[in-house]
Amino acid sequence: MASELNELGDMKKEYDLIIIGTGSVGSAAGYYSAKAGLKVLMVDEFMPPHQHGSHHGETRIMRQAYGEGDEYVPMLLQAQKLWLGLKDYVKHTSGIPIFEQCGVLNAGPSNALFITQAIKSANKYALEVEVKDAKTCKKIWPELQLPENYSAVYEPNAGVLFCENIIESYLELSKQVEAEHAFNCKVFAVETSESGVQVKTSQGDFFASKAIVTAGTWVREIFPNLPITPIRRVFAWHQADGRFSYLNNFPAFTIEDEHGEAYYGFPAVDNALKIGKHIEWEIMHSREDRVPFGSKISDGSALLKFLKRFLPGVGGCLMGKSCSYDMTSDGHFIIDTLDEQKKIMLISGLSGHGFKFASVLGEIGSSFARNEPIPYDLSFFSLKRFTEQQKG
């Protein structure tokens, strides 16, 4: 199916809202906006869910005690409510997994900023967490080897999101509330006028009162001056027996080492444990730079060193994939309008930790489209901060 536009030849080209990029955030924004009664067009260069951006790879971690900053926690609280609501709905329809509440362990040196910030955010918002030392962790999860100077923050209500299932569910739900899809449709330009927004695409021009841009890695092809850098990352599945399964109460985890290098992983499924390294600036200058996993020696070696030290019972690599981040210089999101008339909202720069927020970011986009107040302080995520950083 090239596009639903081709199937709906008489489809009007004027909308209340056009969403550019229909991956994690875009699919959620499309559903919530159409559900609220807006006439919505959801556009994507490919057929989502796909493997050209950041949303593939089966799973993502959902956690709330946030080492990246307590500014995120109010959105995370709402995000988890939305994930649980989606899980409950899908349970009675397709039945595909959405969220597995297996717990998440965040670990690192006791004085690491990530750990101290996670504890701070948990205390500020009265989150249900358990702070543990390395010795206690070893008793509970003997498969995990933490150095004596490490601490951990365990979240029993956190867990794993099934990313591609979620996008498929949002897309199906968006159809049910009459959102229209234009997939395999490349966007060339987005322009504003007093009357609204014009989106120029490979399938013609479309018009709307407002637009939300959730285009991800290559958003600078449309808006070249954005402070976003595309980077390539990899993740892989390694052989792991039942000890590492969530059925054996093994949690999802994030672990930061003494050098500030961060790793994340998931309980094993079918004897395969997925693991990745969060940040390593492998800048991409073109789409051709996103080569497959295994194209570079470093793709596997960094993960092997981590596994040997922290999870010595995990075996060899079974398979791997590459993905991409839309990275900001400070690692924080951009949630802001792009024009003086406030007709275009940008939700981008998710910097490799955005999927868990997709539900609530979609809801925020819907509120913007409907001119409704947004119940979060988004000043921390504004574009203005980059100008201020340059002045400083």
Tab-separated table of N, CA, C and O in Angstrom, residues 205-310:
chain	number	residue	atom	x	y	z
A	205	ASP	N	0.467	19.325	-2.209
A	205	ASP	CA	0.462	20.287	-1.114
A	205	ASP	C	-0.783	20.085	-0.259
A	205	ASP	O	-1.881	19.856	-0.771
A	206	PHE	N	-0.587	20.211	1.056
A	206	PHE	CA	-1.690	20.073	2.002
A	206	PHE	C	-1.712	21.314	2.896
A	206	PHE	O	-0.670	21.928	3.157
A	207	PHE	N	-2.889	21.634	3.396
A	207	PHE	CA	-3.071	22.854	4.171
A	207	PHE	C	-3.769	22.520	5.484
A	207	PHE	O	-4.633	21.637	5.543
A	208	ALA	N	-3.399	23.251	6.529
A	208	ALA	CA	-4.010	23.030	7.835
A	208	ALA	C	-3.940	24.302	8.664
A	208	ALA	O	-3.143	25.210	8.379
A	209	SER	N	-4.758	24.343	9.688
A	209	SER	CA	-4.682	25.466	10.622
A	209	SER	C	-3.383	25.422	11.406
A	209	SER	O	-2.778	26.462	11.692
A	210	LYS	N	-2.945	24.198	11.765
A	210	LYS	CA	-1.717	24.034	12.538
A	210	LYS	C	-0.985	22.779	12.078
A	210	LYS	O	-1.557	21.912	11.408
A	211	ALA	N	0.295	22.702	12.477
A	211	ALA	CA	1.103	21.517	12.185
A	211	ALA	C	1.938	21.171	13.407
A	211	ALA	O	2.323	22.044	14.192
A	212	ILE	N	2.194	19.888	13.565
A	212	ILE	CA	3.123	19.402	14.583
A	212	ILE	C	4.239	18.663	13.862
A	212	ILE	O	3.982	17.772	13.042
A	213	VAL	N	5.482	19.031	14.151
A	213	VAL	CA	6.643	18.421	13.506
A	213	VAL	C	7.287	17.451	14.489
A	213	VAL	O	7.833	17.858	15.516
A	214	THR	N	7.198	16.174	14.166
A	214	THR	CA	7.817	15.125	14.984
A	214	THR	C	8.657	14.234	14.069
A	214	THR	O	8.569	13.003	14.121
A	215	ALA	N	9.461	14.872	13.237
A	215	ALA	CA	10.145	14.178	12.150
A	215	ALA	C	11.417	13.458	12.575
A	215	ALA	O	11.989	12.706	11.789
A	216	GLY	N	11.915	13.681	13.783
A	216	GLY	CA	13.029	12.884	14.276
A	216	GLY	C	14.379	13.239	13.682
A	216	GLY	O	14.711	14.415	13.471
A	217	THR	N	15.141	12.200	13.365
A	217	THR	CA	16.570	12.337	13.067
A	217	THR	C	16.879	13.374	11.995
A	217	THR	O	17.801	14.183	12.150
A	218	TRP	N	16.126	13.354	10.907
A	218	TRP	CA	16.468	14.198	9.768
A	218	TRP	C	15.545	15.406	9.637
A	218	TRP	O	15.283	15.894	8.553
A	219	VAL	N	15.084	15.910	10.789
A	219	VAL	CA	14.185	17.064	10.778
A	219	VAL	C	14.854	18.295	10.170
A	219	VAL	O	14.198	19.174	9.616
A	220	ARG	N	16.203	18.327	10.193
A	220	ARG	CA	16.899	19.490	9.624
A	220	ARG	C	16.843	19.520	8.101
A	220	ARG	O	17.179	20.533	7.497
A	221	GLU	N	16.402	18.454	7.476
A	221	GLU	CA	16.155	18.510	6.037
A	221	GLU	C	14.990	19.453	5.732
A	221	GLU	O	14.902	19.997	4.628
A	222	ILE	N	14.106	19.632	6.702
A	222	ILE	CA	12.979	20.548	6.546
A	222	ILE	C	13.271	21.889	7.202
A	222	ILE	O	12.980	22.948	6.631
A	223	PHE	N	13.877	21.846	8.396
A	223	PHE	CA	14.222	23.067	9.134
A	223	PHE	C	15.726	23.040	9.426
A	223	PHE	O	16.160	22.560	10.475
A	224	PRO	N	16.547	23.527	8.496
A	224	PRO	CA	18.004	23.326	8.577
A	224	PRO	C	18.693	24.030	9.731
A	224	PRO	O	19.829	23.672	10.069
A	225	ASN	N	18.058	24.994	10.374
A	225	ASN	CA	18.739	25.751	11.425
A	225	ASN	C	18.488	25.224	12.831
A	225	ASN	O	18.934	25.832	13.805
A	226	LEU	N	17.815	24.122	12.949
A	226	LEU	CA	17.542	23.575	14.276
A	226	LEU	C	18.823	23.056	14.931
A	226	LEU	O	19.674	22.470	14.257
A	227	PRO	N	18.961	23.238	16.248
A	227	PRO	CA	20.167	22.780	16.963
A	227	PRO	C	20.100	21.299	17.303
A	227	PRO	O	20.112	20.890	18.467
A	228	ILE	N	20.039	20.484	16.262
A	228	ILE	CA	19.901	19.036	16.422
A	228	ILE	C	20.972	18.341	15.584
A	228	ILE	O	21.197	18.717	14.431
A	229	THR	N	21.618	17.351	16.180
A	229	THR	CA	22.657	16.588	15.486
A	229	THR	C	22.221	15.132	15.350
A	229	THR	O	21.898	14.491	16.355
A	230	PRO	N	22.214	14.571	14.152
A	230	PRO	CA	21.908	13.151	13.997
A	230	PRO	C	23.103	12.303	14.432
A	230	PRO	O	24.229	12.550	14.000
A	231	ILE	N	22.860	11.325	15.288
A	231	ILE	CA	23.946	10.424	15.663
A	231	ILE	C	23.479	8.978	15.498
A	231	ILE	O	22.293	8.673	15.605
A	232	ARG	N	24.440	8.112	15.228
A	232	ARG	CA	24.158	6.679	15.055
A	232	ARG	C	24.441	5.951	16.354
A	232	ARG	O	25.455	6.187	17.006
A	233	ARG	N	23.521	5.065	16.736
A	233	ARG	CA	23.723	4.211	17.898
A	233	ARG	C	23.404	2.776	17.529
A	233	ARG	O	22.722	2.512	16.527
A	234	VAL	N	23.876	1.839	18.342
A	234	VAL	CA	23.599	0.426	18.084
A	234	VAL	C	23.085	-0.241	19.354
A	234	VAL	O	23.319	0.231	20.481
A	235	PHE	N	22.376	-1.339	19.172
A	235	PHE	CA	21.966	-2.197	20.279
A	235	PHE	C	21.963	-3.623	19.770
A	235	PHE	O	21.945	-3.875	18.558
A	236	ALA	N	22.002	-4.571	20.707
A	236	ALA	CA	22.158	-5.971	20.291
A	236	ALA	C	21.478	-6.902	21.279
A	236	ALA	O	21.227	-6.545	22.436
A	237	TRP	N	21.184	-8.102	20.790
A	237	TRP	CA	20.633	-9.166	21.624
A	237	TRP	C	21.723	-10.208	21.870
A	237	TRP	O	22.372	-10.674	20.932
A	238	HIS	N	21.898	-10.573	23.142
A	238	HIS	CA	22.900	-11.558	23.533
A	238	HIS	C	22.228	-12.772	24.166
A	238	HIS	O	21.173	-12.661	24.800
A	239	GLN	N	22.873	-13.924	23.998
A	239	GLN	CA	22.335	-15.160	24.562
A	239	GLN	C	22.271	-15.051	26.084
A	239	GLN	O	23.231	-14.661	26.745
A	240	ALA	N	21.102	-15.381	26.648
A	240	ALA	CA	20.915	-15.313	28.097
A	240	ALA	C	19.851	-16.332	28.505
A	240	ALA	O	18.780	-16.388	27.890
A	241	ASP	N	20.128	-17.109	29.535
A	241	ASP	CA	19.185	-18.149	29.937
A	241	ASP	C	18.088	-17.578	30.839
A	241	ASP	O	17.985	-16.368	31.048
A	242	GLY	N	17.278	-18.476	31.398
A	242	GLY	CA	16.109	-18.076	32.164
A	242	GLY	C	16.406	-17.264	33.408
A	242	GLY	O	15.510	-16.588	33.930
A	243	ARG	N	17.630	-17.291	33.899
A	243	ARG	CA	17.975	-16.467	35.064
A	243	ARG	C	17.760	-14.990	34.793
A	243	ARG	O	17.503	-14.211	35.710
A	244	PHE	N	17.878	-14.606	33.520
A	244	PHE	CA	17.800	-13.197	33.148
A	244	PHE	C	16.412	-12.805	32.623
A	244	PHE	O	16.227	-11.715	32.099
A	245	SER	N	15.445	-13.665	32.796
A	245	SER	CA	14.085	-13.404	32.321
A	245	SER	C	13.280	-12.638	33.368
A	245	SER	O	13.521	-12.776	34.580
A	246	TYR	N	12.294	-11.870	32.927
A	246	TYR	CA	11.407	-11.201	33.878
A	246	TYR	C	10.584	-12.232	34.656
A	246	TYR	O	10.094	-11.949	35.758
A	247	LEU	N	10.435	-13.445	34.098
A	247	LEU	CA	9.747	-14.515	34.830
A	247	LEU	C	10.538	-14.931	36.055
A	247	LEU	O	9.992	-15.527	36.989
A	248	ASN	N	11.836	-14.639	36.069
A	248	ASN	CA	12.691	-14.882	37.224
A	248	ASN	C	12.931	-13.586	38.005
A	248	ASN	O	13.874	-13.469	38.761
A	249	ASN	N	12.069	-12.583	37.755
A	249	ASN	CA	12.122	-11.280	38.433
A	249	ASN	C	13.377	-10.483	38.094
A	249	ASN	O	13.787	-9.609	38.865
A	250	PHE	N	13.989	-10.770	36.942
A	250	PHE	CA	15.118	-9.944	36.519
A	250	PHE	C	14.553	-8.668	35.887
A	250	PHE	O	13.685	-8.732	35.022
A	251	PRO	N	15.053	-7.499	36.307
A	251	PRO	CA	14.453	-6.243	35.853
A	251	PRO	C	15.093	-5.696	34.578
A	251	PRO	O	16.177	-6.128	34.169
A	252	ALA	N	14.427	-4.734	33.986
A	252	ALA	CA	15.112	-3.867	33.033
A	252	ALA	C	16.088	-3.000	33.824
A	252	ALA	O	15.930	-2.821	35.040
A	253	PHE	N	17.098	-2.441	33.152
A	253	PHE	CA	18.111	-1.722	33.924
A	253	PHE	C	18.764	-0.604	33.111
A	253	PHE	O	18.792	-0.650	31.873
A	254	THR	N	19.249	0.384	33.834
A	254	THR	CA	20.184	1.369	33.290
A	254	THR	C	21.373	1.401	34.246
A	254	THR	O	21.194	1.423	35.468
A	255	ILE	N	22.567	1.357	33.692
A	255	ILE	CA	23.777	1.355	34.515
A	255	ILE	C	24.762	2.367	33.939
A	255	ILE	O	25.080	2.331	32.748
A	256	GLU	N	25.219	3.251	34.791
A	256	GLU	CA	26.238	4.222	34.404
A	256	GLU	C	27.550	3.839	35.063
A	256	GLU	O	27.588	3.535	36.263
A	257	ASP	N	28.660	3.841	34.313
A	257	ASP	CA	29.940	3.471	34.914
A	257	ASP	C	30.676	4.712	35.431
A	257	ASP	O	30.158	5.836	35.387
A	258	GLU	N	31.887	4.490	35.920
A	258	GLU	CA	32.651	5.579	36.540
A	258	GLU	C	33.038	6.674	35.560
A	258	GLU	O	33.394	7.787	35.960
A	259	HIS	N	32.986	6.389	34.275
A	259	HIS	CA	33.359	7.365	33.256
A	259	HIS	C	32.150	8.095	32.673
A	259	HIS	O	32.284	8.854	31.713
A	260	GLY	N	30.983	7.848	33.241
A	260	GLY	CA	29.773	8.497	32.760
A	260	GLY	C	29.158	7.839	31.546
A	260	GLY	O	28.214	8.375	30.958
A	261	GLU	N	29.687	6.680	31.158
A	261	GLU	CA	29.111	5.960	30.023
A	261	GLU	C	27.898	5.178	30.498
A	261	GLU	O	27.961	4.460	31.505
A	262	ALA	N	26.791	5.309	29.784
A	262	ALA	CA	25.527	4.731	30.227
A	262	ALA	C	25.114	3.563	29.330
A	262	ALA	O	25.220	3.634	28.103
A	263	TYR	N	24.629	2.514	29.968
A	263	TYR	CA	24.151	1.324	29.273
A	263	TYR	C	22.733	1.022	29.755
A	263	TYR	O	22.357	1.376	30.872
A	264	TYR	N	21.974	0.364	28.903
A	264	TYR	CA	20.618	-0.017	29.291
A	264	TYR	C	20.346	-1.423	28.778
A	264	TYR	O	20.953	-1.885	27.799
A	265	GLY	N	19.434	-2.114	29.444
A	265	GLY	CA	19.127	-3.471	29.018
A	265	GLY	C	17.753	-3.907	29.485
A	265	GLY	O	17.097	-3.224	30.289
A	266	PHE	N	17.327	-5.072	28.998
A	266	PHE	CA	15.981	-5.574	29.213
A	266	PHE	C	16.038	-7.020	29.675
A	266	PHE	O	16.981	-7.753	29.347
A	267	PRO	N	15.032	-7.469	30.409
A	267	PRO	CA	14.998	-8.897	30.752
A	267	PRO	C	14.996	-9.759	29.489
A	267	PRO	O	14.448	-9.366	28.454
A	268	ALA	N	15.600	-10.911	29.580
A	268	ALA	CA	15.693	-11.791	28.418
A	268	ALA	C	14.325	-12.330	28.018
A	268	ALA	O	13.492	-12.657	28.870
A	269	VAL	N	14.101	-12.401	26.720
A	269	VAL	CA	12.909	-13.020	26.141
A	269	VAL	C	13.396	-14.063	25.142
A	269	VAL	O	14.232	-13.761	24.280
A	270	ASP	N	12.892	-15.279	25.266
A	270	ASP	CA	13.320	-16.368	24.382
A	270	ASP	C	14.841	-16.509	24.382
A	270	ASP	O	15.479	-16.652	23.334
A	271	ASN	N	15.417	-16.422	25.580
A	271	ASN	CA	16.864	-16.599	25.782
A	271	ASN	C	17.713	-15.566	25.059
A	271	ASN	O	18.864	-15.832	24.681
A	272	ALA	N	17.162	-14.363	24.865
A	272	ALA	CA	17.924	-13.269	24.257
A	272	ALA	C	17.713	-11.999	25.079
A	272	ALA	O	16.569	-11.579	25.312
A	273	LEU	N	18.811	-11.414	25.547
A	273	LEU	CA	18.773	-10.197	26.348
A	273	LEU	C	19.235	-9.025	25.485
A	273	LEU	O	20.335	-9.039	24.936
A	274	LYS	N	18.393	-8.027	25.371
A	274	LYS	CA	18.725	-6.849	24.567
A	274	LYS	C	19.478	-5.835	25.419
A	274	LYS	O	19.103	-5.555	26.559
A	275	ILE	N	20.537	-5.264	24.844
A	275	ILE	CA	21.357	-4.284	25.557
A	275	ILE	C	21.872	-3.246	24.578
A	275	ILE	O	22.083	-3.519	23.389
A	276	GLY	N	22.063	-2.033	25.078
A	276	GLY	CA	22.601	-0.968	24.249
A	276	GLY	C	23.421	0.008	25.065
A	276	GLY	O	23.342	0.031	26.296
A	277	LYS	N	24.214	0.786	24.377
A	277	LYS	CA	24.989	1.860	24.992
A	277	LYS	C	24.323	3.164	24.613
A	277	LYS	O	24.038	3.420	23.446
A	278	HIS	N	24.073	4.004	25.621
A	278	HIS	CA	23.232	5.178	25.378
A	278	HIS	C	23.938	6.260	24.571
A	278	HIS	O	23.522	6.593	23.469
A	279	ILE	N	25.003	6.809	25.074
A	279	ILE	CA	25.587	7.983	24.422
A	279	ILE	C	27.022	7.710	23.993
A	279	ILE	O	27.865	7.303	24.776
A	280	GLU	N	27.261	7.935	22.743
A	280	GLU	CA	28.606	7.949	22.180
A	280	GLU	C	28.458	8.722	20.879
A	280	GLU	O	27.736	8.305	19.992
A	281	TRP	N	29.106	9.841	20.770
A	281	TRP	CA	28.820	10.775	19.687
A	281	TRP	C	29.399	10.289	18.362
A	281	TRP	O	30.508	10.639	17.979
A	282	GLU	N	28.630	9.483	17.677
A	282	GLU	CA	28.990	9.027	16.336
A	282	GLU	C	28.120	9.807	15.347
A	282	GLU	O	27.035	9.375	14.957
A	283	ILE	N	28.582	10.985	14.998
A	283	ILE	CA	27.774	11.928	14.228
A	283	ILE	C	27.543	11.412	12.811
A	283	ILE	O	28.462	10.899	12.166
A	284	MET	N	26.313	11.579	12.340
A	284	MET	CA	25.969	11.237	10.964
A	284	MET	C	25.801	12.530	10.164
A	284	MET	O	25.075	13.431	10.572
A	285	HIS	N	26.480	12.602	9.029
A	285	HIS	CA	26.376	13.769	8.155
A	285	HIS	C	25.388	13.548	7.020
A	285	HIS	O	24.955	14.505	6.371
A	286	SER	N	25.058	12.288	6.775
A	286	SER	CA	24.079	11.960	5.742
A	286	SER	C	23.411	10.651	6.122
A	286	SER	O	23.879	9.927	7.018
A	287	ARG	N	22.345	10.323	5.438
A	287	ARG	CA	21.626	9.080	5.738
A	287	ARG	C	22.496	7.852	5.486
A	287	ARG	O	22.299	6.808	6.119
A	288	GLU	N	23.437	7.967	4.575
A	288	GLU	CA	24.317	6.831	4.273
A	288	GLU	C	25.222	6.476	5.446
A	288	GLU	O	25.778	5.375	5.514
A	289	ASP	N	25.392	7.397	6.400
A	289	ASP	CA	26.240	7.133	7.559
A	289	ASP	C	25.594	6.171	8.550
A	289	ASP	O	26.266	5.665	9.454
A	290	ARG	N	24.287	5.931	8.398
A	290	ARG	CA	23.651	4.992	9.317
A	290	ARG	C	23.783	3.572	8.786
A	290	ARG	O	22.849	2.955	8.274
A	291	VAL	N	24.993	3.053	8.921
A	291	VAL	CA	25.290	1.712	8.415
A	291	VAL	C	24.780	0.667	9.396
A	291	VAL	O	24.579	0.944	10.586
A	292	PRO	N	24.555	-0.568	8.939
A	292	PRO	CA	23.997	-1.610	9.810
A	292	PRO	C	24.931	-1.987	10.951
A	292	PRO	O	26.143	-1.745	10.910
A	293	PHE	N	24.355	-2.593	11.965
A	293	PHE	CA	25.123	-3.129	13.082
A	293	PHE	C	26.172	-4.112	12.556
A	293	PHE	O	25.891	-4.936	11.689
A	294	GLY	N	27.371	-4.012	13.089
A	294	GLY	CA	28.457	-4.890	12.677
A	294	GLY	C	29.346	-4.295	11.615
A	294	GLY	O	30.389	-4.859	11.299
A	295	SER	N	28.944	-3.146	11.071
A	295	SER	CA	29.770	-2.492	10.056
A	295	SER	C	31.031	-1.901	10.654
A	295	SER	O	32.009	-1.649	9.938
A	296	LYS	N	31.024	-1.687	11.974
A	296	LYS	CA	32.177	-1.110	12.655
A	296	LYS	C	32.577	-2.027	13.812
A	296	LYS	O	31.715	-2.586	14.500
A	297	ILE	N	33.871	-2.147	14.037
A	297	ILE	CA	34.380	-3.025	15.092
A	297	ILE	C	33.818	-2.620	16.445
A	297	ILE	O	33.499	-3.461	17.290
A	298	SER	N	33.664	-1.320	16.665
A	298	SER	CA	33.192	-0.820	17.953
A	298	SER	C	31.749	-1.202	18.252
A	298	SER	O	31.305	-1.105	19.403
A	299	ASP	N	30.980	-1.636	17.244
A	299	ASP	CA	29.573	-1.953	17.468
A	299	ASP	C	29.385	-3.015	18.542
A	299	ASP	O	28.468	-2.930	19.360
A	300	GLY	N	30.216	-4.017	18.544
A	300	GLY	CA	30.064	-5.093	19.507
A	300	GLY	C	31.006	-5.024	20.685
A	300	GLY	O	30.677	-5.486	21.774
A	301	SER	N	32.175	-4.428	20.475
A	301	SER	CA	33.202	-4.482	21.515
A	301	SER	C	32.808	-3.742	22.779
A	301	SER	O	33.070	-4.212	23.898
A	302	ALA	N	32.168	-2.592	22.656
A	302	ALA	CA	31.785	-1.814	23.836
A	302	ALA	C	30.785	-2.573	24.689
A	302	ALA	O	30.836	-2.551	25.926
A	303	LEU	N	29.864	-3.264	24.046
A	303	LEU	CA	28.866	-4.024	24.792
A	303	LEU	C	29.497	-5.231	25.475
A	303	LEU	O	29.130	-5.580	26.598
A	304	LEU	N	30.470	-5.870	24.808
A	304	LEU	CA	31.113	-7.043	25.389
A	304	LEU	C	31.868	-6.688	26.668
A	304	LEU	O	31.853	-7.440	27.648
A	305	LYS	N	32.529	-5.542	26.676
A	305	LYS	CA	33.263	-5.115	27.876
A	305	LYS	C	32.296	-4.896	29.038
A	305	LYS	O	32.568	-5.272	30.180
A	306	PHE	N	31.181	-4.284	28.736
A	306	PHE	CA	30.184	-4.045	29.772
A	306	PHE	C	29.635	-5.360	30.313
A	306	PHE	O	29.533	-5.559	31.527
A	307	LEU	N	29.288	-6.278	29.419
A	307	LEU	CA	28.712	-7.548	29.844
A	307	LEU	C	29.696	-8.351	30.688
A	307	LEU	O	29.322	-8.959	31.699
A	308	LYS	N	30.940	-8.365	30.287
A	308	LYS	CA	31.951	-9.120	31.028
A	308	LYS	C	32.066	-8.617	32.451
A	308	LYS	O	32.252	-9.404	33.394
A	309	ARG	N	31.913	-7.305	32.619
A	309	ARG	CA	32.069	-6.722	33.950
A	309	ARG	C	30.802	-6.840	34.793
A	309	ARG	O	30.861	-7.205	35.967
A	310	PHE	N	29.653	-6.511	34.234
A	310	PHE	CA	28.427	-6.390	35.017
A	310	PHE	C	27.483	-7.588	34.904
A	310	PHE	O	26.729	-7.859	35.823
